[in-house]
């Protein structure tokens, strides 16, 4: 199960920079899409989504820092970036 979680984390992190660079496009695969592909449910789904969202937050924060965003611009960018990555 850990190997599966690690693999999906890597996939999420690969998709996030592309989402950050092209905000008009949705990421190729979101956390929700990965969870649906794996047919996760219950506690496994909750755990996967929490980890994926945490990873997305970290990646989006890094992208915002790279773009030198601050204040409301950073908050807005990060919220959209995480939402796109998670699949909200």
N, CA, C and O atoms as CSV, one atom per row, in Angstrom:
chain,resi,resn,atom,element,x,y,z
A,1,UNK,N,N,0.827,-1.190,0.000
A,1,UNK,CA,C,0.000,0.000,0.000
A,1,UNK,C,C,0.875,1.258,0.000
A,1,UNK,O,O,0.533,2.252,-0.640
A,2,UNK,N,N,2.013,1.213,0.725
A,2,UNK,CA,C,2.892,2.380,0.749
A,2,UNK,C,C,3.499,2.646,-0.618
A,2,UNK,O,O,3.645,3.797,-1.028
A,3,UNK,N,N,3.854,1.571,-1.323
A,3,UNK,CA,C,4.422,1.749,-2.661
A,3,UNK,C,C,3.394,2.388,-3.581
A,3,UNK,O,O,3.739,3.229,-4.411
A,4,UNK,N,N,2.142,1.996,-3.439
A,4,UNK,CA,C,1.063,2.563,-4.236
A,4,UNK,C,C,0.888,4.043,-3.914
A,4,UNK,O,O,0.728,4.861,-4.820
A,5,UNK,N,N,0.917,4.385,-2.646
A,5,UNK,CA,C,0.776,5.777,-2.242
A,5,UNK,C,C,1.962,6.600,-2.738
A,5,UNK,O,O,1.788,7.733,-3.186
A,6,UNK,N,N,3.153,6.040,-2.661
A,6,UNK,CA,C,4.340,6.745,-3.136
A,6,UNK,C,C,4.269,6.978,-4.641
A,6,UNK,O,O,4.630,8.049,-5.128
A,7,UNK,N,N,3.811,5.986,-5.361
A,7,UNK,CA,C,3.706,6.123,-6.818
A,7,UNK,C,C,2.686,7.194,-7.190
A,7,UNK,O,O,2.923,7.978,-8.109
A,8,UNK,N,N,1.566,7.236,-6.496
A,8,UNK,CA,C,0.563,8.247,-6.806
A,8,UNK,C,C,1.039,9.633,-6.394
A,8,UNK,O,O,0.693,10.627,-7.033
A,9,UNK,N,N,1.823,9.702,-5.339
A,9,UNK,CA,C,2.387,10.983,-4.930
A,9,UNK,C,C,3.303,11.512,-6.019
A,9,UNK,O,O,3.260,12.696,-6.354
A,10,UNK,N,N,4.122,10.647,-6.563
A,10,UNK,CA,C,5.025,11.044,-7.637
A,10,UNK,C,C,4.213,11.509,-8.838
A,10,UNK,O,O,4.560,12.511,-9.463
A,11,UNK,N,N,3.151,10.808,-9.168
A,11,UNK,CA,C,2.320,11.196,-10.303
A,11,UNK,C,C,1.672,12.550,-10.059
A,11,UNK,O,O,1.612,13.381,-10.966
A,12,UNK,N,N,1.187,12.780,-8.848
A,12,UNK,CA,C,0.584,14.077,-8.520
A,12,UNK,C,C,1.616,15.189,-8.645
A,12,UNK,O,O,1.316,16.260,-9.174
A,13,UNK,N,N,2.823,14.943,-8.164
A,13,UNK,CA,C,3.857,15.968,-8.214
A,13,UNK,C,C,4.323,16.243,-9.636
A,13,UNK,O,O,4.752,17.353,-9.949
A,14,UNK,N,N,4.241,15.251,-10.485
A,14,UNK,CA,C,4.606,15.451,-11.886
A,14,UNK,C,C,3.549,16.307,-12.585
A,14,UNK,O,O,3.882,17.166,-13.401
A,15,UNK,N,N,2.299,16.075,-12.269
A,15,UNK,CA,C,1.204,16.797,-12.920
A,15,UNK,C,C,1.094,18.239,-12.432
A,15,UNK,O,O,0.642,19.102,-13.184
A,16,UNK,N,N,1.494,18.520,-11.199
A,16,UNK,CA,C,1.301,19.848,-10.631
A,16,UNK,C,C,2.094,20.945,-11.327
A,16,UNK,O,O,1.520,21.998,-11.604
A,17,UNK,N,N,3.380,20.766,-11.627
A,17,UNK,CA,C,4.085,21.853,-12.311
A,17,UNK,C,C,3.456,22.198,-13.654
A,17,UNK,O,O,3.440,23.367,-14.039
A,18,UNK,N,N,2.948,21.231,-14.357
A,18,UNK,CA,C,2.281,21.504,-15.632
A,18,UNK,C,C,1.030,22.332,-15.393
A,18,UNK,O,O,0.722,23.227,-16.180
A,19,UNK,N,N,0.314,22.049,-14.330
A,19,UNK,CA,C,-0.894,22.808,-14.004
A,19,UNK,C,C,-0.534,24.236,-13.620
A,19,UNK,O,O,-1.259,25.173,-13.955
A,20,UNK,N,N,0.569,24.405,-12.929
A,20,UNK,CA,C,0.983,25.731,-12.502
A,20,UNK,C,C,1.438,26.577,-13.692
A,20,UNK,O,O,1.262,27.795,-13.682
A,21,UNK,N,N,2.014,25.954,-14.706
A,21,UNK,CA,C,2.511,26.692,-15.855
A,21,UNK,C,C,1.401,27.014,-16.846
A,21,UNK,O,O,1.487,28.020,-17.551
A,22,UNK,N,N,0.384,26.202,-16.917
A,22,UNK,CA,C,-0.697,26.416,-17.874
A,22,UNK,C,C,-2.035,26.446,-17.135
A,22,UNK,O,O,-2.767,25.457,-17.158
A,23,UNK,N,N,-2.369,27.564,-16.479
A,23,UNK,CA,C,-3.565,27.603,-15.665
A,23,UNK,C,C,-4.858,27.436,-16.471
A,23,UNK,O,O,-5.886,27.080,-15.896
A,24,UNK,N,N,-4.834,27.681,-17.784
A,24,UNK,CA,C,-6.041,27.525,-18.580
A,24,UNK,C,C,-6.384,26.052,-18.788
A,24,UNK,O,O,-7.532,25.711,-19.074
A,25,UNK,N,N,-5.395,25.187,-18.645
A,25,UNK,CA,C,-5.623,23.762,-18.827
A,25,UNK,C,C,-5.753,23.081,-17.482
A,25,UNK,O,O,-5.049,23.426,-16.533
A,26,UNK,N,N,-6.651,22.115,-17.397
A,26,UNK,CA,C,-6.740,21.305,-16.190
A,26,UNK,C,C,-5.616,20.283,-16.214
A,26,UNK,O,O,-5.190,19.860,-17.288
A,27,UNK,N,N,-5.126,19.877,-15.035
A,27,UNK,CA,C,-4.084,18.851,-15.036
A,27,UNK,C,C,-4.607,17.572,-15.679
A,27,UNK,O,O,-5.799,17.269,-15.624
A,28,UNK,N,N,-3.698,16.840,-16.281
A,28,UNK,CA,C,-4.085,15.633,-17.000
A,28,UNK,C,C,-4.815,14.667,-16.081
A,28,UNK,O,O,-5.814,14.068,-16.480
A,29,UNK,N,N,-4.330,14.509,-14.860
A,29,UNK,CA,C,-4.978,13.627,-13.912
A,29,UNK,C,C,-5.001,14.289,-12.553
A,29,UNK,O,O,-3.977,14.765,-12.062
A,30,UNK,N,N,-6.166,14.317,-11.953
A,30,UNK,CA,C,-6.298,14.896,-10.630
A,30,UNK,C,C,-6.269,13.793,-9.582
A,30,UNK,O,O,-6.316,12.606,-9.907
A,31,UNK,N,N,-6.190,14.197,-8.339
A,31,UNK,CA,C,-6.212,13.223,-7.245
A,31,UNK,C,C,-7.505,12.415,-7.281
A,31,UNK,O,O,-7.501,11.204,-7.059
A,32,UNK,N,N,-8.611,13.102,-7.566
A,32,UNK,CA,C,-9.898,12.391,-7.641
A,32,UNK,C,C,-9.893,11.372,-8.765
A,32,UNK,O,O,-10.433,10.276,-8.615
A,33,UNK,N,N,-9.289,11.724,-9.887
A,33,UNK,CA,C,-9.228,10.790,-11.017
A,33,UNK,C,C,-8.377,9.578,-10.659
A,33,UNK,O,O,-8.731,8.445,-10.986
A,34,UNK,N,N,-7.252,9.818,-9.987
A,34,UNK,CA,C,-6.397,8.704,-9.560
A,34,UNK,C,C,-7.151,7.793,-8.597
A,34,UNK,O,O,-7.077,6.569,-8.704
A,35,UNK,N,N,-7.869,8.388,-7.666
A,35,UNK,CA,C,-8.620,7.605,-6.684
A,35,UNK,C,C,-9.707,6.778,-7.378
A,35,UNK,O,O,-9.946,5.627,-7.011
A,36,UNK,N,N,-10.356,7.365,-8.373
A,36,UNK,CA,C,-11.396,6.641,-9.104
A,36,UNK,C,C,-10.793,5.487,-9.903
A,36,UNK,O,O,-11.365,4.398,-9.953
A,37,UNK,N,N,-9.635,5.724,-10.529
A,37,UNK,CA,C,-8.961,4.662,-11.281
A,37,UNK,C,C,-8.612,3.486,-10.380
A,37,UNK,O,O,-8.717,2.325,-10.775
A,38,UNK,N,N,-8.198,3.812,-9.168
A,38,UNK,CA,C,-7.790,2.775,-8.225
A,38,UNK,C,C,-8.969,2.185,-7.459
A,38,UNK,O,O,-8.816,1.237,-6.688
A,39,UNK,N,N,-10.141,2.760,-7.686
A,39,UNK,CA,C,-11.377,2.307,-7.039
A,39,UNK,C,C,-11.240,2.325,-5.513
A,39,UNK,O,O,-11.633,1.382,-4.825
A,40,UNK,N,N,-10.676,3.418,-5.010
A,40,UNK,CA,C,-10.519,3.560,-3.566
A,40,UNK,C,C,-11.836,3.971,-2.934
A,40,UNK,O,O,-12.642,4.670,-3.548
A,41,UNK,N,N,-12.047,3.531,-1.703
A,41,UNK,CA,C,-13.256,3.885,-0.972
A,41,UNK,C,C,-12.941,3.914,0.519
A,41,UNK,O,O,-11.946,3.343,0.967
A,42,UNK,N,N,-13.785,4.574,1.266
A,42,UNK,CA,C,-13.669,4.592,2.718
A,42,UNK,C,C,-12.383,5.222,3.215
A,42,UNK,O,O,-11.963,6.274,2.733
A,43,UNK,N,N,-11.764,4.565,4.187
A,43,UNK,CA,C,-10.554,5.090,4.818
A,43,UNK,C,C,-9.401,5.214,3.822
A,43,UNK,O,O,-8.616,6.159,3.905
A,44,UNK,N,N,-9.290,4.288,2.899
A,44,UNK,CA,C,-8.217,4.352,1.900
A,44,UNK,C,C,-8.378,5.599,1.035
A,44,UNK,O,O,-7.394,6.272,0.728
A,45,UNK,N,N,-9.601,5.905,0.645
A,45,UNK,CA,C,-9.876,7.100,-0.155
A,45,UNK,C,C,-9.545,8.358,0.640
A,45,UNK,O,O,-8.892,9.267,0.127
A,46,UNK,N,N,-9.992,8.412,1.884
A,46,UNK,CA,C,-9.728,9.587,2.723
A,46,UNK,C,C,-8.241,9.809,2.912
A,46,UNK,O,O,-7.758,10.936,2.805
A,47,UNK,N,N,-7.521,8.747,3.191
A,47,UNK,CA,C,-6.082,8.838,3.400
A,47,UNK,C,C,-5.376,9.301,2.122
A,47,UNK,O,O,-4.520,10.184,2.166
A,48,UNK,N,N,-5.737,8.707,1.000
A,48,UNK,CA,C,-5.134,9.065,-0.281
A,48,UNK,C,C,-5.393,10.531,-0.612
A,48,UNK,O,O,-4.474,11.248,-1.008
A,49,UNK,N,N,-6.631,10.979,-0.454
A,49,UNK,CA,C,-6.987,12.354,-0.796
A,49,UNK,C,C,-6.271,13.351,0.116
A,49,UNK,O,O,-5.822,14.399,-0.348
A,50,UNK,N,N,-6.159,13.038,1.400
A,50,UNK,CA,C,-5.483,13.929,2.331
A,50,UNK,C,C,-4.010,14.064,1.956
A,50,UNK,O,O,-3.470,15.170,1.931
A,51,UNK,N,N,-3.365,12.943,1.665
A,51,UNK,CA,C,-1.949,12.965,1.291
A,51,UNK,C,C,-1.759,13.705,-0.025
A,51,UNK,O,O,-0.836,14.508,-0.156
A,52,UNK,N,N,-2.605,13.447,-0.980
A,52,UNK,CA,C,-2.500,14.083,-2.283
A,52,UNK,C,C,-2.698,15.599,-2.157
A,52,UNK,O,O,-1.982,16.374,-2.792
A,53,UNK,N,N,-3.661,16.014,-1.346
A,53,UNK,CA,C,-3.906,17.445,-1.159
A,53,UNK,C,C,-2.725,18.113,-0.447
A,53,UNK,O,O,-2.354,19.239,-0.778
A,54,UNK,N,N,-2.145,17.424,0.518
A,54,UNK,CA,C,-0.971,17.952,1.217
A,54,UNK,C,C,0.196,18.131,0.245
A,54,UNK,O,O,0.883,19.152,0.269
A,55,UNK,N,N,0.410,17.140,-0.599
A,55,UNK,CA,C,1.478,17.215,-1.599
A,55,UNK,C,C,1.204,18.345,-2.602
A,55,UNK,O,O,2.117,19.066,-3.004
A,56,UNK,N,N,-0.061,18.484,-2.997
A,56,UNK,CA,C,-0.430,19.541,-3.935
A,56,UNK,C,C,-0.189,20.915,-3.311
A,56,UNK,O,O,0.303,21.826,-3.978
A,57,UNK,N,N,-0.533,21.060,-2.037
A,57,UNK,CA,C,-0.326,22.336,-1.343
A,57,UNK,C,C,1.157,22.705,-1.336
A,57,UNK,O,O,1.521,23.848,-1.611
A,58,UNK,N,N,1.997,21.742,-1.024
A,58,UNK,CA,C,3.439,21.998,-0.982
A,58,UNK,C,C,3.958,22.390,-2.363
A,58,UNK,O,O,4.743,23.330,-2.493
A,59,UNK,N,N,3.526,21.682,-3.372
A,59,UNK,CA,C,3.973,21.965,-4.730
A,59,UNK,C,C,3.479,23.338,-5.200
A,59,UNK,O,O,4.222,24.085,-5.838
A,60,UNK,N,N,2.255,23.658,-4.891
A,60,UNK,CA,C,1.692,24.949,-5.304
A,60,UNK,C,C,2.340,26.105,-4.543
A,60,UNK,O,O,2.557,27.175,-5.111
A,61,UNK,N,N,2.650,25.897,-3.261
A,61,UNK,CA,C,3.355,26.920,-2.497
A,61,UNK,C,C,4.726,27.188,-3.116
A,61,UNK,O,O,5.156,28.336,-3.217
A,62,UNK,N,N,5.404,26.121,-3.527
A,62,UNK,CA,C,6.710,26.276,-4.167
A,62,UNK,C,C,6.581,27.025,-5.497
A,62,UNK,O,O,7.416,27.868,-5.824
A,63,UNK,N,N,5.539,26.712,-6.252
A,63,UNK,CA,C,5.320,27.392,-7.533
A,63,UNK,C,C,5.024,28.874,-7.307
A,63,UNK,O,O,5.485,29.724,-8.070
A,64,UNK,N,N,4.262,29.182,-6.268
A,64,UNK,CA,C,3.953,30.576,-5.950
A,64,UNK,C,C,5.219,31.323,-5.538
A,64,UNK,O,O,5.414,32.480,-5.911
A,65,UNK,N,N,6.069,30.663,-4.775
A,65,UNK,CA,C,7.326,31.287,-4.356
A,65,UNK,C,C,8.234,31.525,-5.562
A,65,UNK,O,O,8.903,32.554,-5.658
A,66,UNK,N,N,8.244,30.559,-6.477
A,66,UNK,CA,C,9.052,30.695,-7.688
A,66,UNK,C,C,8.590,31.882,-8.525
A,66,UNK,O,O,9.398,32.567,-9.152
A,67,UNK,N,N,7.282,32.114,-8.527
A,67,UNK,CA,C,6.719,33.244,-9.272
A,67,UNK,C,C,6.778,34.543,-8.468
A,67,UNK,O,O,6.369,35.602,-8.946
A,68,UNK,N,N,7.294,34.446,-7.240
A,68,UNK,CA,C,7.438,35.597,-6.349
A,68,UNK,C,C,6.104,36.271,-6.062
A,68,UNK,O,O,6.005,37.498,-6.039
A,69,UNK,N,N,5.076,35.447,-5.844
A,69,UNK,CA,C,3.764,35.979,-5.499
A,69,UNK,C,C,3.688,36.202,-3.995
A,69,UNK,O,O,4.351,35.514,-3.219
A,70,UNK,N,N,2.869,37.174,-3.594
A,70,UNK,CA,C,2.681,37.452,-2.178
A,70,UNK,C,C,1.254,37.951,-1.952
A,70,UNK,O,O,0.589,38.420,-2.876
A,71,UNK,N,N,0.806,37.840,-0.722
A,71,UNK,CA,C,-0.503,38.365,-0.341
A,71,UNK,C,C,-1.649,37.666,-1.048
A,71,UNK,O,O,-1.680,36.442,-1.174
A,72,UNK,N,N,-2.598,38.486,-1.510
A,72,UNK,CA,C,-3.807,37.962,-2.142
A,72,UNK,C,C,-3.500,37.196,-3.426
A,72,UNK,O,O,-4.171,36.210,-3.731
A,73,UNK,N,N,-2.504,37.634,-4.175
A,73,UNK,CA,C,-2.146,36.946,-5.413
A,73,UNK,C,C,-1.658,35.532,-5.119
A,73,UNK,O,O,-2.008,34.587,-5.826
A,74,UNK,N,N,-0.846,35.393,-4.071
A,74,UNK,CA,C,-0.347,34.068,-3.685
A,74,UNK,C,C,-1.490,33.185,-3.212
A,74,UNK,O,O,-1.576,32.015,-3.585
A,75,UNK,N,N,-2.363,33.747,-2.394
A,75,UNK,CA,C,-3.498,32.985,-1.873
A,75,UNK,C,C,-4.395,32.503,-3.005
A,75,UNK,O,O,-4.790,31.338,-3.038
A,76,UNK,N,N,-4.713,33.392,-3.924
A,76,UNK,CA,C,-5.575,33.045,-5.051
A,76,UNK,C,C,-4.930,31.984,-5.939
A,76,UNK,O,O,-5.571,31.003,-6.316
A,77,UNK,N,N,-3.663,32.192,-6.268
A,77,UNK,CA,C,-2.943,31.235,-7.111
A,77,UNK,C,C,-2.904,29.861,-6.460
A,77,UNK,O,O,-3.200,28.851,-7.099
A,78,UNK,N,N,-2.534,29.832,-5.176
A,78,UNK,CA,C,-2.395,28.564,-4.464
A,78,UNK,C,C,-3.736,27.845,-4.363
A,78,UNK,O,O,-3.805,26.629,-4.545
A,79,UNK,N,N,-4.801,28.588,-4.074
A,79,UNK,CA,C,-6.127,27.975,-3.959
A,79,UNK,C,C,-6.551,27.333,-5.280
A,79,UNK,O,O,-7.061,26.213,-5.295
A,80,UNK,N,N,-6.337,28.044,-6.385
A,80,UNK,CA,C,-6.711,27.490,-7.687
A,80,UNK,C,C,-5.826,26.310,-8.057
A,80,UNK,O,O,-6.311,25.298,-8.563
A,81,UNK,N,N,-4.540,26.440,-7.806
A,81,UNK,CA,C,-3.587,25.378,-8.121
A,81,UNK,C,C,-3.937,24.089,-7.377
A,81,UNK,O,O,-3.991,23.016,-7.977
A,82,UNK,N,N,-4.173,24.198,-6.078
A,82,UNK,CA,C,-4.525,23.021,-5.277
A,82,UNK,C,C,-5.870,22.455,-5.730
A,82,UNK,O,O,-6.016,21.238,-5.847
A,83,UNK,N,N,-6.842,23.310,-5.985
A,83,UNK,CA,C,-8.154,22.847,-6.453
A,83,UNK,C,C,-8.053,22.089,-7.763
A,83,UNK,O,O,-8.704,21.060,-7.942
A,84,UNK,N,N,-7.236,22.595,-8.682
A,84,UNK,CA,C,-7.051,21.910,-9.965
A,84,UNK,C,C,-6.362,20.550,-9.772
A,84,UNK,O,O,-6.739,19.557,-10.394
A,85,UNK,N,N,-5.357,20.527,-8.910
A,85,UNK,CA,C,-4.603,19.288,-8.697
A,85,UNK,C,C,-5.449,18.229,-8.013
A,85,UNK,O,O,-5.368,17.047,-8.345
A,86,UNK,N,N,-6.259,18.659,-7.058
A,86,UNK,CA,C,-7.086,17.720,-6.302
A,86,UNK,C,C,-8.310,17.303,-7.114
A,86,UNK,O,O,-8.772,16.166,-7.023
A,87,UNK,N,N,-8.817,18.220,-7.892
A,87,UNK,CA,C,-9.973,17.910,-8.731
A,87,UNK,C,C,-11.273,18.437,-8.181
A,87,UNK,O,O,-12.320,17.814,-8.357
A,88,UNK,N,N,-11.226,19.574,-7.517
A,88,UNK,CA,C,-12.451,20.175,-6.952
A,88,UNK,C,C,-13.263,20.838,-7.999
A,88,UNK,O,O,-14.321,21.392,-7.701
